[in-house]
XYZ file of C-alpha atoms in Angstrom:
169
model
C 33.998 33.313 -9.193
C 32.797 35.266 -12.264
C 35.370 33.518 -14.476
C 34.246 30.122 -13.194
C 30.587 30.881 -13.990
C 31.512 32.202 -17.451
C 33.571 29.091 -18.255
C 30.743 26.822 -17.086
C 28.205 28.676 -19.254
C 30.448 28.482 -22.331
C 30.969 24.728 -21.806
C 27.204 24.197 -21.419
C 26.420 26.198 -24.580
C 29.045 24.322 -26.615
C 27.706 20.984 -25.405
C 24.030 21.775 -26.068
C 24.492 23.524 -29.443
C 24.900 20.324 -31.524
C 21.674 18.897 -30.088
C 19.734 22.044 -30.880
C 21.176 22.293 -34.400
C 20.380 18.676 -35.260
C 17.027 17.622 -36.599
C 14.983 16.945 -33.512
C 14.122 13.311 -33.028
C 14.534 10.810 -30.282
C 16.281 7.471 -30.622
C 13.071 5.643 -29.564
C 9.801 5.317 -31.407
C 6.943 7.597 -30.433
C 4.967 6.195 -27.503
C 7.548 3.604 -26.451
C 8.517 3.037 -22.822
C 11.623 1.345 -21.451
C 12.382 0.291 -17.884
C 15.422 -1.469 -16.495
C 18.601 -1.335 -14.450
C 20.765 1.794 -14.280
C 24.302 1.520 -12.833
C 26.617 4.432 -12.089
C 26.442 7.727 -10.261
C 22.790 6.890 -9.647
C 22.237 3.133 -9.241
C 18.674 1.905 -9.428
C 15.800 1.998 -11.888
C 16.272 3.553 -15.325
C 13.402 4.651 -17.578
C 13.040 6.055 -21.076
C 9.929 7.538 -22.648
C 9.889 7.839 -26.470
C 8.132 11.073 -27.420
C 8.882 11.064 -31.168
C 10.897 14.274 -31.548
C 12.821 13.596 -28.341
C 13.139 11.069 -25.512
C 12.702 11.649 -21.793
C 15.261 9.857 -19.618
C 14.705 9.297 -15.891
C 16.605 7.415 -13.192
C 16.032 6.966 -9.474
C 18.125 5.048 -6.951
C 21.095 5.154 -4.604
C 23.620 7.944 -5.129
C 27.195 6.677 -5.538
C 26.396 3.338 -3.836
C 26.282 5.302 -0.566
C 24.769 3.294 2.301
C 26.401 3.366 5.710
C 25.938 3.660 9.448
C 25.384 7.424 9.086
C 22.492 7.074 6.645
C 22.167 6.835 2.897
C 21.944 8.985 -0.229
C 19.159 8.816 -2.809
C 19.389 10.395 -6.242
C 17.174 11.093 -9.196
C 17.654 12.675 -12.560
C 15.595 13.581 -15.568
C 16.708 14.763 -19.002
C 15.401 15.366 -22.472
C 17.520 13.621 -25.126
C 17.922 14.072 -28.896
C 19.553 11.762 -31.411
C 22.349 13.702 -33.141
C 24.057 10.907 -35.073
C 23.478 7.258 -35.932
C 26.454 4.906 -36.220
C 25.585 2.238 -38.803
C 27.313 -1.051 -38.025
C 26.114 -3.860 -40.318
C 22.656 -4.903 -41.417
C 20.002 -3.853 -38.890
C 22.599 -2.999 -36.242
C 23.144 0.669 -35.390
C 24.072 2.828 -32.394
C 22.373 6.215 -31.939
C 24.493 8.974 -30.397
C 22.380 11.232 -28.190
C 22.811 14.612 -26.502
C 20.421 16.214 -24.062
C 19.817 18.582 -21.200
C 18.644 17.669 -17.722
C 18.952 17.934 -13.974
C 20.228 15.635 -11.232
C 19.206 15.831 -7.608
C 20.556 13.970 -4.602
C 19.269 13.705 -1.039
C 21.260 12.771 2.071
C 19.274 11.042 4.797
C 21.600 11.118 7.792
C 22.035 13.030 11.047
C 21.774 16.188 8.967
C 19.619 16.277 5.810
C 21.203 17.695 2.661
C 20.509 17.945 -1.052
C 22.515 18.452 -4.240
C 21.282 19.919 -7.524
C 23.084 19.989 -10.879
C 22.272 20.892 -14.473
C 23.775 18.255 -16.791
C 24.310 17.629 -20.505
C 24.068 13.847 -21.006
C 25.927 12.508 -24.043
C 25.042 8.904 -24.755
C 25.528 5.888 -26.942
C 22.710 3.341 -27.304
C 22.293 -0.083 -28.851
C 19.024 -1.965 -29.284
C 19.173 -5.640 -30.180
C 17.203 -6.180 -33.422
C 14.060 -8.311 -32.962
C 14.445 -8.210 -29.163
C 13.087 -5.381 -26.984
C 16.366 -4.981 -25.080
C 18.321 -1.715 -25.225
C 21.758 -0.964 -23.726
C 23.188 2.491 -23.060
C 26.213 4.414 -21.843
C 25.843 8.079 -20.840
C 28.371 10.638 -19.628
C 26.852 13.826 -18.240
C 29.122 16.792 -17.484
C 27.388 19.756 -15.936
C 27.171 22.576 -13.457
C 26.528 21.842 -9.791
C 24.366 24.547 -8.226
C 23.789 23.166 -4.715
C 26.003 20.863 -2.690
C 24.876 19.569 0.711
C 22.055 22.181 0.729
C 24.499 25.071 0.189
C 24.532 27.219 -2.959
C 27.932 26.471 -4.486
C 28.544 26.701 -8.242
C 31.034 24.068 -9.323
C 31.609 21.404 -11.976
C 29.300 18.416 -11.773
C 29.462 15.028 -13.479
C 27.384 11.874 -13.760
C 27.979 8.609 -15.623
C 25.636 5.699 -16.319
C 25.547 2.308 -17.968
C 22.367 0.294 -18.150
C 19.867 -1.909 -19.907
C 16.170 -1.326 -20.591
C 13.340 -3.627 -21.599
C 11.455 -1.580 -24.205
C 7.678 -1.729 -24.675
C 6.595 -0.380 -28.082
């Protein structure tokens, strides 16, 4: 158990270090807000708040498309995200690479209520269409699961998302 915790901490530190070493800025302009569709581990509404030096990412929806006769699962996550690299394509086209730190939480509404909680490190790739307020993203978020089905249980956690946002500047 101690080795597992140590390995998880080392992985988290190695994943977060590049974001903390980079100049702090978000991939969105200060004061912008994006809302749209988020598909993946958490399928529902995706949001992004441009804060200037960083962005705040938030999603809420169904967890793992899980709806059945025994109930359903809802999930939400929030993370702070920093741009660490910008891939220049051609002309005004570019794709910011982002890294952040956040938390995911899931709730089971069934015969027996349960919740999950994880700390995640989302690594993302974004593309905003020039002259159109439409932004696309892909995020992979490895992490550490702290609670599973309401029980304290340290383990590896993971989330993945793809989505599109309409951005209001």
